[in-house]
CSV table of C-alpha atoms in Angstrom, one decimal:
chain,number,residue,atom,x,y,z
A,6,UNK,CA,-30.2,-26.7,-5.4
A,7,UNK,CA,-29.7,-28.1,-8.8
A,8,UNK,CA,-26.6,-25.9,-9.5
A,9,UNK,CA,-24.8,-27.5,-6.5
A,10,UNK,CA,-25.3,-30.9,-8.1
A,11,UNK,CA,-24.1,-29.6,-11.5
A,12,UNK,CA,-20.9,-28.1,-10.0
A,13,UNK,CA,-20.1,-31.3,-8.2
A,14,UNK,CA,-20.9,-33.5,-11.3
A,15,UNK,CA,-18.8,-31.3,-13.5
A,16,UNK,CA,-15.8,-31.5,-11.1
A,17,UNK,CA,-16.0,-35.3,-10.9
A,18,UNK,CA,-16.5,-35.9,-14.6
A,19,UNK,CA,-13.7,-33.5,-15.5
A,20,UNK,CA,-11.0,-35.2,-13.4
A,21,UNK,CA,-8.5,-36.6,-16.0
A,22,UNK,CA,-6.3,-39.6,-15.5
A,23,UNK,CA,-3.0,-38.7,-14.0
A,24,UNK,CA,-0.6,-37.2,-16.5
A,25,UNK,CA,3.0,-38.1,-17.1
A,26,UNK,CA,6.0,-36.0,-15.9
A,27,UNK,CA,5.5,-32.2,-16.4
A,28,UNK,CA,6.5,-31.0,-19.8
A,29,UNK,CA,8.5,-28.0,-18.7
A,30,UNK,CA,10.1,-27.4,-22.1
A,31,UNK,CA,6.6,-27.0,-23.7
A,32,UNK,CA,5.5,-24.8,-20.9
A,33,UNK,CA,8.4,-22.4,-21.3
A,34,UNK,CA,7.9,-22.2,-25.0
A,35,UNK,CA,4.1,-21.6,-24.5
A,36,UNK,CA,4.8,-18.9,-22.0
A,37,UNK,CA,7.2,-17.1,-24.4
A,38,UNK,CA,4.7,-17.5,-27.2
A,39,UNK,CA,1.9,-15.8,-25.2
A,40,UNK,CA,4.2,-13.1,-23.9
A,41,UNK,CA,5.1,-12.2,-27.5
A,42,UNK,CA,1.5,-12.6,-28.7
A,43,UNK,CA,-0.1,-10.5,-26.0
A,44,UNK,CA,1.9,-7.4,-26.9
A,45,UNK,CA,0.1,-4.3,-28.2
A,46,UNK,CA,2.0,-1.2,-29.4
A,47,UNK,CA,0.8,1.9,-27.8
A,48,UNK,CA,0.5,5.4,-29.3
A,49,UNK,CA,4.0,6.3,-28.2
A,50,UNK,CA,5.6,3.1,-29.3
A,51,UNK,CA,5.6,1.4,-25.9
A,52,UNK,CA,5.0,-2.4,-26.0
A,53,UNK,CA,2.1,-3.1,-23.7
A,54,UNK,CA,1.5,-6.5,-22.2
A,55,UNK,CA,-2.2,-7.3,-22.3
A,56,UNK,CA,-3.8,-10.2,-20.4
A,57,UNK,CA,-4.2,-12.5,-23.4
A,58,UNK,CA,-2.8,-13.3,-26.8
A,59,UNK,CA,-6.3,-13.5,-28.3
A,60,UNK,CA,-7.0,-9.8,-28.3
A,61,UNK,CA,-9.9,-10.1,-25.8
A,62,UNK,CA,-8.8,-7.5,-23.3
A,63,UNK,CA,-6.9,-5.1,-25.4
A,64,UNK,CA,-5.1,-2.9,-22.8
A,65,UNK,CA,-2.3,-3.3,-20.2
A,66,UNK,CA,-3.9,-4.5,-16.9
A,67,UNK,CA,-1.7,-3.6,-13.9
A,68,UNK,CA,-2.2,-6.9,-12.0
A,69,UNK,CA,-1.8,-9.2,-15.0
A,70,UNK,CA,1.4,-7.4,-16.1
A,71,UNK,CA,2.7,-7.7,-12.5
A,72,UNK,CA,2.1,-11.5,-12.5
A,73,UNK,CA,3.9,-11.8,-15.8
A,74,UNK,CA,6.9,-10.0,-14.5
A,75,UNK,CA,6.9,-11.6,-11.1
A,76,UNK,CA,6.7,-15.2,-12.4
A,77,UNK,CA,8.3,-15.0,-15.9
A,78,UNK,CA,10.6,-12.0,-15.7
A,79,UNK,CA,13.5,-14.1,-17.2
A,80,UNK,CA,11.5,-14.1,-20.5
A,81,UNK,CA,11.3,-10.3,-20.7
A,82,UNK,CA,13.4,-7.8,-22.5
A,83,UNK,CA,14.5,-5.3,-19.8
A,84,UNK,CA,14.0,-2.2,-21.8
A,85,UNK,CA,10.5,-3.3,-22.8
A,86,UNK,CA,9.6,-4.1,-19.2
A,87,UNK,CA,10.9,-0.8,-18.0
A,88,UNK,CA,8.9,1.2,-20.6
A,89,UNK,CA,5.7,-0.7,-19.9
A,90,UNK,CA,6.1,-0.1,-16.1
A,91,UNK,CA,6.5,3.6,-16.8
A,92,UNK,CA,3.4,3.5,-19.0
A,93,UNK,CA,1.4,2.2,-16.0
A,94,UNK,CA,2.9,4.6,-13.6
A,95,UNK,CA,2.1,7.5,-15.9
A,96,UNK,CA,-1.6,6.7,-15.3
A,97,UNK,CA,-1.5,7.1,-11.5
A,98,UNK,CA,-4.2,9.6,-10.4
A,99,UNK,CA,-3.3,12.7,-8.4
A,100,UNK,CA,-4.9,11.1,-5.3
A,101,UNK,CA,-2.8,8.0,-5.6
A,102,UNK,CA,-5.2,5.6,-7.3
A,103,UNK,CA,-3.3,3.3,-9.7
A,104,UNK,CA,-5.0,2.4,-13.0
A,105,UNK,CA,-6.7,-0.9,-13.3
A,106,UNK,CA,-5.5,-0.7,-16.9
A,107,UNK,CA,-4.2,1.7,-19.5
A,108,UNK,CA,-5.3,1.7,-23.1
A,109,UNK,CA,-3.1,1.9,-26.2
A,110,UNK,CA,-4.2,5.5,-26.5
A,111,UNK,CA,-2.7,6.3,-23.1
A,112,UNK,CA,-6.0,6.5,-21.3
A,113,UNK,CA,-6.0,5.2,-17.7
A,114,UNK,CA,-9.1,3.4,-16.5
A,115,UNK,CA,-9.4,3.0,-12.7
A,116,UNK,CA,-12.5,0.7,-12.3
A,117,UNK,CA,-12.8,-2.9,-13.5
A,118,UNK,CA,-15.7,-3.6,-15.8
A,119,UNK,CA,-17.9,-0.7,-17.0
A,120,UNK,CA,-17.1,1.9,-14.3
A,121,UNK,CA,-18.5,-0.4,-11.6
A,122,UNK,CA,-16.6,1.5,-8.8
A,123,UNK,CA,-14.2,4.3,-8.3
A,124,UNK,CA,-11.1,2.1,-8.3
A,125,UNK,CA,-9.8,-1.4,-7.5
A,126,UNK,CA,-7.9,-1.6,-4.3
A,127,UNK,CA,-5.3,-4.2,-5.5
A,128,UNK,CA,-3.8,-2.0,-8.3
A,129,UNK,CA,-1.7,-0.1,-5.8
A,130,UNK,CA,0.2,-3.1,-4.4
A,131,UNK,CA,0.4,-4.6,-7.9
A,132,UNK,CA,2.0,-1.3,-9.0
A,133,UNK,CA,4.5,-1.6,-6.1
A,134,UNK,CA,5.2,-5.2,-7.1
A,135,UNK,CA,5.9,-4.2,-10.7
A,136,UNK,CA,8.6,-1.8,-9.3
A,137,UNK,CA,9.9,-4.4,-6.9
A,138,UNK,CA,10.1,-7.1,-9.6
A,139,UNK,CA,12.2,-4.7,-11.8
A,140,UNK,CA,14.4,-3.9,-8.8
A,141,UNK,CA,15.0,-7.6,-8.1
A,142,UNK,CA,15.9,-8.6,-11.6
A,143,UNK,CA,17.5,-5.4,-13.0
A,144,UNK,CA,18.6,-3.2,-10.0
A,145,UNK,CA,18.4,0.4,-11.0
A,146,UNK,CA,18.4,3.0,-8.2
A,147,UNK,CA,17.3,5.9,-10.4
A,148,UNK,CA,14.4,4.0,-11.8
A,149,UNK,CA,13.2,2.8,-8.4
A,150,UNK,CA,13.6,6.1,-6.6
A,151,UNK,CA,11.9,8.1,-9.3
A,152,UNK,CA,8.7,6.0,-9.2
A,153,UNK,CA,8.7,5.1,-5.4
A,154,UNK,CA,6.8,8.3,-4.3
A,155,UNK,CA,3.8,7.2,-6.4
A,156,UNK,CA,3.7,3.9,-4.6
A,157,UNK,CA,3.8,5.6,-1.2
A,158,UNK,CA,1.0,8.0,-2.2
A,159,UNK,CA,-1.1,5.0,-3.4
A,160,UNK,CA,-0.6,3.1,-0.2
A,161,UNK,CA,-1.8,6.1,1.7
A,162,UNK,CA,-4.9,6.4,-0.6
A,163,UNK,CA,-6.3,2.9,-0.1
A,164,UNK,CA,-8.8,2.6,2.8
A,165,UNK,CA,-7.7,0.5,5.8
A,166,UNK,CA,-9.3,-0.4,9.1
A,167,UNK,CA,-7.9,0.5,12.6
A,168,UNK,CA,-6.2,-2.9,12.3
A,169,UNK,CA,-4.2,-1.8,9.3
A,170,UNK,CA,-5.9,-4.3,7.1
A,171,UNK,CA,-7.5,-3.2,3.8
A,172,UNK,CA,-11.1,-2.4,4.5
A,173,UNK,CA,-13.9,-2.4,2.0
A,174,UNK,CA,-17.2,-0.7,3.0
A,175,UNK,CA,-20.3,-2.9,2.9
A,176,UNK,CA,-22.3,0.2,1.9
A,177,UNK,CA,-20.3,1.2,-1.1
A,178,UNK,CA,-18.0,-1.7,-1.9
A,179,UNK,CA,-15.0,-1.3,-4.2
A,180,UNK,CA,-13.4,-4.1,-6.2
A,181,UNK,CA,-10.6,-5.6,-4.0
A,182,UNK,CA,-8.7,-8.1,-6.2
A,183,UNK,CA,-9.0,-8.3,-9.9
A,184,UNK,CA,-9.3,-12.1,-10.1
A,185,UNK,CA,-12.4,-11.7,-8.0
A,186,UNK,CA,-13.4,-8.2,-9.3
A,187,UNK,CA,-17.0,-9.2,-9.6
A,188,UNK,CA,-17.2,-10.2,-5.9
A,189,UNK,CA,-18.1,-7.8,-3.1
A,190,UNK,CA,-15.8,-8.9,-0.2
A,191,UNK,CA,-16.5,-6.4,2.6
A,192,UNK,CA,-15.1,-5.5,5.9
A,193,UNK,CA,-11.4,-6.5,6.6
A,194,UNK,CA,-10.4,-8.2,3.3
A,195,UNK,CA,-7.8,-11.0,3.2
A,196,UNK,CA,-6.3,-11.1,-0.3
A,197,UNK,CA,-5.8,-7.4,-0.8
A,198,UNK,CA,-4.3,-7.1,2.7
A,199,UNK,CA,-1.9,-9.9,1.8
A,200,UNK,CA,-0.9,-8.0,-1.4
A,201,UNK,CA,-0.3,-5.0,0.7
A,202,UNK,CA,1.9,-7.0,3.1
A,203,UNK,CA,3.9,-8.4,0.1
A,204,UNK,CA,4.3,-5.0,-1.5
A,205,UNK,CA,5.2,-3.2,1.7
A,206,UNK,CA,7.8,-5.9,2.5
A,207,UNK,CA,9.3,-5.5,-0.9
A,208,UNK,CA,9.3,-1.7,-0.8
A,209,UNK,CA,11.0,-1.8,2.6
A,210,UNK,CA,13.7,-4.0,1.2
A,211,UNK,CA,14.4,-1.9,-1.9
A,212,UNK,CA,13.9,1.5,-0.2
A,213,UNK,CA,16.6,0.4,2.2
A,214,UNK,CA,18.8,-1.0,-0.6
A,215,UNK,CA,18.6,2.2,-2.7
A,216,UNK,CA,18.5,4.7,0.2
A,217,UNK,CA,15.3,6.4,-0.9
A,218,UNK,CA,11.6,6.4,0.1
A,219,UNK,CA,10.2,6.0,3.6
A,220,UNK,CA,11.4,2.7,5.1
A,221,UNK,CA,9.4,3.1,8.3
A,222,UNK,CA,6.2,3.9,6.4
A,223,UNK,CA,6.4,0.6,4.5
A,224,UNK,CA,7.6,-1.5,7.5
A,225,UNK,CA,4.7,-0.2,9.6
A,226,UNK,CA,2.2,-1.4,7.0
A,227,UNK,CA,3.6,-4.9,6.9
A,228,UNK,CA,3.9,-5.1,10.7
A,229,UNK,CA,0.3,-4.1,11.3
A,230,UNK,CA,-1.0,-6.7,8.9
A,231,UNK,CA,1.2,-9.4,10.3
A,232,UNK,CA,0.1,-8.5,13.9
A,233,UNK,CA,-3.7,-8.3,13.2
A,234,UNK,CA,-4.4,-10.7,10.4
A,235,UNK,CA,-5.1,-13.8,12.6
A,236,UNK,CA,-7.4,-12.1,15.0
A,237,UNK,CA,-9.5,-10.7,12.2
A,238,UNK,CA,-9.6,-13.5,9.6
A,239,UNK,CA,-8.1,-16.8,10.8
A,240,UNK,CA,-10.3,-19.9,11.3
A,241,UNK,CA,-8.2,-22.5,13.2
A,242,UNK,CA,-11.0,-25.1,13.1
A,243,UNK,CA,-10.9,-25.1,9.2
A,244,UNK,CA,-7.2,-24.4,8.7
A,245,UNK,CA,-8.0,-21.5,6.4
A,246,UNK,CA,-8.4,-17.8,6.4
A,247,UNK,CA,-11.8,-16.1,5.7
A,248,UNK,CA,-11.9,-14.0,2.5
A,249,UNK,CA,-13.5,-11.1,4.5
A,250,UNK,CA,-15.2,-10.6,7.8
A,251,UNK,CA,-18.6,-9.1,6.7
A,252,UNK,CA,-19.8,-10.0,3.2
A,253,UNK,CA,-18.4,-13.2,1.7
A,254,UNK,CA,-17.3,-14.5,5.1
A,255,UNK,CA,-16.1,-17.7,3.4
A,256,UNK,CA,-12.8,-19.7,3.5
A,257,UNK,CA,-10.5,-18.3,0.8
A,258,UNK,CA,-8.5,-21.1,-0.9
A,259,UNK,CA,-6.3,-18.8,-3.0
A,260,UNK,CA,-5.7,-16.4,-0.1
A,261,UNK,CA,-4.9,-19.1,2.5
A,262,UNK,CA,-2.2,-20.5,0.3
A,263,UNK,CA,-0.9,-17.1,-0.6
A,264,UNK,CA,-0.6,-16.1,3.1
A,265,UNK,CA,1.9,-19.0,3.5
A,266,UNK,CA,3.7,-18.2,0.3
A,267,UNK,CA,4.5,-14.6,1.4
A,268,UNK,CA,5.6,-15.7,4.9
A,269,UNK,CA,2.9,-14.0,6.9
A,270,UNK,CA,1.3,-17.3,8.0
A,271,UNK,CA,4.3,-19.5,8.6
A,272,UNK,CA,2.9,-20.7,12.0
A,273,UNK,CA,-0.2,-21.9,10.2
A,274,UNK,CA,1.6,-23.5,7.2
A,275,UNK,CA,1.0,-27.1,8.3
A,276,UNK,CA,-2.7,-26.5,9.0
A,277,UNK,CA,-3.3,-24.7,5.7
A,278,UNK,CA,-1.4,-27.3,3.7
A,279,UNK,CA,-3.4,-30.0,5.5
A,280,UNK,CA,-6.7,-28.3,4.7
A,281,UNK,CA,-5.7,-27.8,1.0
A,282,UNK,CA,-4.8,-31.5,0.7
A,283,UNK,CA,-7.9,-32.6,2.4
A,284,UNK,CA,-10.0,-30.4,0.1
A,285,UNK,CA,-8.5,-31.5,-3.2
A,286,UNK,CA,-11.7,-33.0,-4.6
A,287,UNK,CA,-13.5,-29.7,-4.1
A,288,UNK,CA,-10.8,-27.3,-5.2
A,289,UNK,CA,-8.8,-28.9,-8.0
A,290,UNK,CA,-9.7,-29.8,-11.6
A,291,UNK,CA,-7.2,-30.7,-14.3
A,292,UNK,CA,-4.4,-29.3,-12.0
A,293,UNK,CA,-6.2,-25.9,-11.7
A,294,UNK,CA,-7.6,-24.2,-8.6
A,295,UNK,CA,-11.0,-23.0,-7.4
A,296,UNK,CA,-11.4,-19.8,-5.3
A,297,UNK,CA,-13.7,-21.6,-2.7
A,298,UNK,CA,-14.2,-25.2,-1.7
A,299,UNK,CA,-17.0,-26.7,-3.9
A,300,UNK,CA,-20.0,-26.4,-3.7
A,301,UNK,CA,-19.5,-23.0,-2.1
A,302,UNK,CA,-20.1,-19.9,-4.2
A,303,UNK,CA,-19.8,-16.2,-3.5
A,304,UNK,CA,-22.8,-14.6,-1.7
A,305,UNK,CA,-22.6,-11.0,-2.8
A,306,UNK,CA,-21.2,-9.4,-6.0
A,307,UNK,CA,-20.5,-5.9,-7.2
A,308,UNK,CA,-23.0,-5.6,-10.1
A,309,UNK,CA,-26.1,-7.3,-8.7
A,310,UNK,CA,-26.1,-11.0,-9.5
A,311,UNK,CA,-22.8,-13.0,-9.3
A,312,UNK,CA,-21.5,-15.0,-12.3
A,313,UNK,CA,-23.4,-18.2,-12.9
A,314,UNK,CA,-22.2,-20.8,-10.3
A,315,UNK,CA,-19.5,-23.0,-11.8
A,316,UNK,CA,-18.3,-20.3,-14.2
A,317,UNK,CA,-15.6,-17.6,-14.2
A,318,UNK,CA,-14.8,-16.2,-10.7
A,319,UNK,CA,-17.7,-18.1,-9.1
A,320,UNK,CA,-16.6,-21.7,-9.3
A,321,UNK,CA,-14.4,-22.2,-12.3
A,322,UNK,CA,-10.8,-23.5,-11.9
A,323,UNK,CA,-7.8,-21.3,-12.6
A,324,UNK,CA,-4.1,-21.7,-13.4
A,325,UNK,CA,-3.1,-18.2,-12.0
A,326,UNK,CA,-2.8,-19.3,-8.3
A,327,UNK,CA,-0.5,-22.2,-9.1
A,328,UNK,CA,2.3,-19.7,-9.0
A,329,UNK,CA,2.1,-19.6,-5.2
A,330,UNK,CA,0.1,-22.7,-4.4
A,331,UNK,CA,2.4,-25.3,-5.8
A,332,UNK,CA,5.6,-24.2,-4.0
A,333,UNK,CA,3.6,-24.1,-0.8
A,334,UNK,CA,2.4,-27.6,-1.2
A,335,UNK,CA,5.9,-28.8,-2.4
A,336,UNK,CA,7.5,-27.5,0.8
A,337,UNK,CA,5.7,-30.2,2.8
A,338,UNK,CA,6.4,-33.9,2.6
A,339,UNK,CA,2.8,-34.8,2.0
A,340,UNK,CA,2.3,-32.0,-0.5
A,341,UNK,CA,5.3,-32.7,-2.7
A,342,UNK,CA,3.8,-35.4,-4.9
A,343,UNK,CA,0.5,-33.5,-5.1
A,344,UNK,CA,2.3,-30.4,-6.3
A,345,UNK,CA,4.2,-32.3,-9.0
A,346,UNK,CA,1.0,-34.1,-10.1
A,347,UNK,CA,-1.0,-30.8,-10.3
A,348,UNK,CA,1.7,-29.2,-12.4
A,349,UNK,CA,1.8,-32.2,-14.8
A,350,UNK,CA,-2.0,-32.2,-15.0
A,351,UNK,CA,-2.2,-28.4,-15.6
A,352,UNK,CA,0.4,-28.5,-18.4
A,353,UNK,CA,-1.3,-31.5,-20.0
A,354,UNK,CA,-4.6,-29.7,-20.0
A,355,UNK,CA,-3.0,-26.5,-21.5
A,356,UNK,CA,-1.5,-28.7,-24.3
A,357,UNK,CA,-4.7,-30.6,-25.0
A,358,UNK,CA,-7.3,-27.8,-24.7
A,359,UNK,CA,-5.4,-24.5,-24.8
A,360,UNK,CA,-4.0,-22.2,-22.1
A,361,UNK,CA,-7.3,-20.9,-20.7
A,362,UNK,CA,-8.2,-18.2,-18.3
A,363,UNK,CA,-10.3,-20.7,-16.3
A,364,UNK,CA,-12.0,-24.0,-16.9
A,365,UNK,CA,-14.8,-26.2,-15.5
A,366,UNK,CA,-15.7,-29.3,-17.5
A,367,UNK,CA,-16.6,-28.0,-21.1
A,368,UNK,CA,-16.7,-24.4,-19.9
A,369,UNK,CA,-13.7,-22.2,-20.3
A,370,UNK,CA,-12.8,-18.5,-20.1
A,371,UNK,CA,-10.6,-16.5,-22.4
A,372,UNK,CA,-8.1,-18.5,-24.5
A,373,UNK,CA,-4.3,-17.9,-24.6
A,374,UNK,CA,-4.5,-16.3,-21.2
A,375,UNK,CA,-1.0,-15.1,-20.2
A,376,UNK,CA,-1.1,-15.2,-16.4
A,377,UNK,CA,-2.2,-18.9,-16.6
A,378,UNK,CA,1.1,-19.6,-18.4
A,379,UNK,CA,3.4,-17.3,-16.6
A,380,UNK,CA,2.3,-18.2,-13.1
A,381,UNK,CA,2.4,-22.0,-13.9
A,382,UNK,CA,5.9,-21.4,-15.4
A,383,UNK,CA,7.0,-19.6,-12.2
A,384,UNK,CA,5.7,-22.6,-10.2
A,385,UNK,CA,7.6,-25.0,-12.4
A,386,UNK,CA,10.8,-23.0,-11.9
A,387,UNK,CA,10.3,-23.0,-8.2
A,388,UNK,CA,9.7,-26.8,-8.1
A,389,UNK,CA,12.8,-27.3,-10.2
A,390,UNK,CA,14.9,-25.2,-7.8
A,391,UNK,CA,13.5,-27.4,-5.0
A,392,UNK,CA,14.9,-30.5,-6.9
A,393,UNK,CA,11.5,-31.9,-7.6
A,394,UNK,CA,11.6,-31.9,-11.4
């Protein structure tokens, strides 16, 4: 098909010459600039953290805010972070659904897009990760224990298979992960299950530390996922996990790296890193990462047709996953120089063309996109701590 040739041609033509050393000082300043510029003052005076500093999204998205706090929490004012977390938790529905976003008027919205579905499955674990990120950086027993019951209710609410993995019905699919919210991954779903594992592991830790919540409830969630993930979604011949086991049964680049990052796939780390390094030409452009190995594109989407191949969530290259990808690559001897070079290339691209939501040749998504900056900044901090910068 002609679009396959177009994707490959764009990827080849857009590969820049190797950049110099990563400009970490610039990245930190850019991240701080975007965190300041993305703020929106709500009706009650709370400072909301919106996904971009160009006023495109105009509400506080749960997952974007979670990435900001997880990867750049050192750049936050603690009181503002706490108030913004409360603002999101105030929007939790009676059945446990967490908001996809909350507007400045205080209105929670549960579905991505224009009411595509009832809710997005990833907002519950991202809500939990907001609470865990706060506990890790600013331990506060009262704050954690007051909000913990909403996390527990939310984790009960989300549909799971008998394997304990997040399950998305092929008949009436929900959105499963906001950075692929146009995509209908159905059956047992990788990325959202990994988010549940990460969230449940964190909630086990802090419920134990603060002596509140249900430790066994959270540990049972993470144990089931760890026990059943490989049987459902691992492809040893490719060295990657499938994104889902019914619709979009394709190798998930972001998810495979993320599984190593959170420790649930440590036995497959060498295989996954090897597959990622071998696939560089099909997954990396200007230091940023594609969801699938080119020229693959998603086969089923939520609202009819998928985004144009090569654009947005269907073949563009993103900075968001660098937060977990680069430390995973850097932990291997072969991956170390690749991780440093990708970081340098990504920062150079942000400096030259703007910190974009996603890119592919001349195409780009929203400008001044905060998660691109925060997650790359988090990766830079991790590589510095590993002595690589």
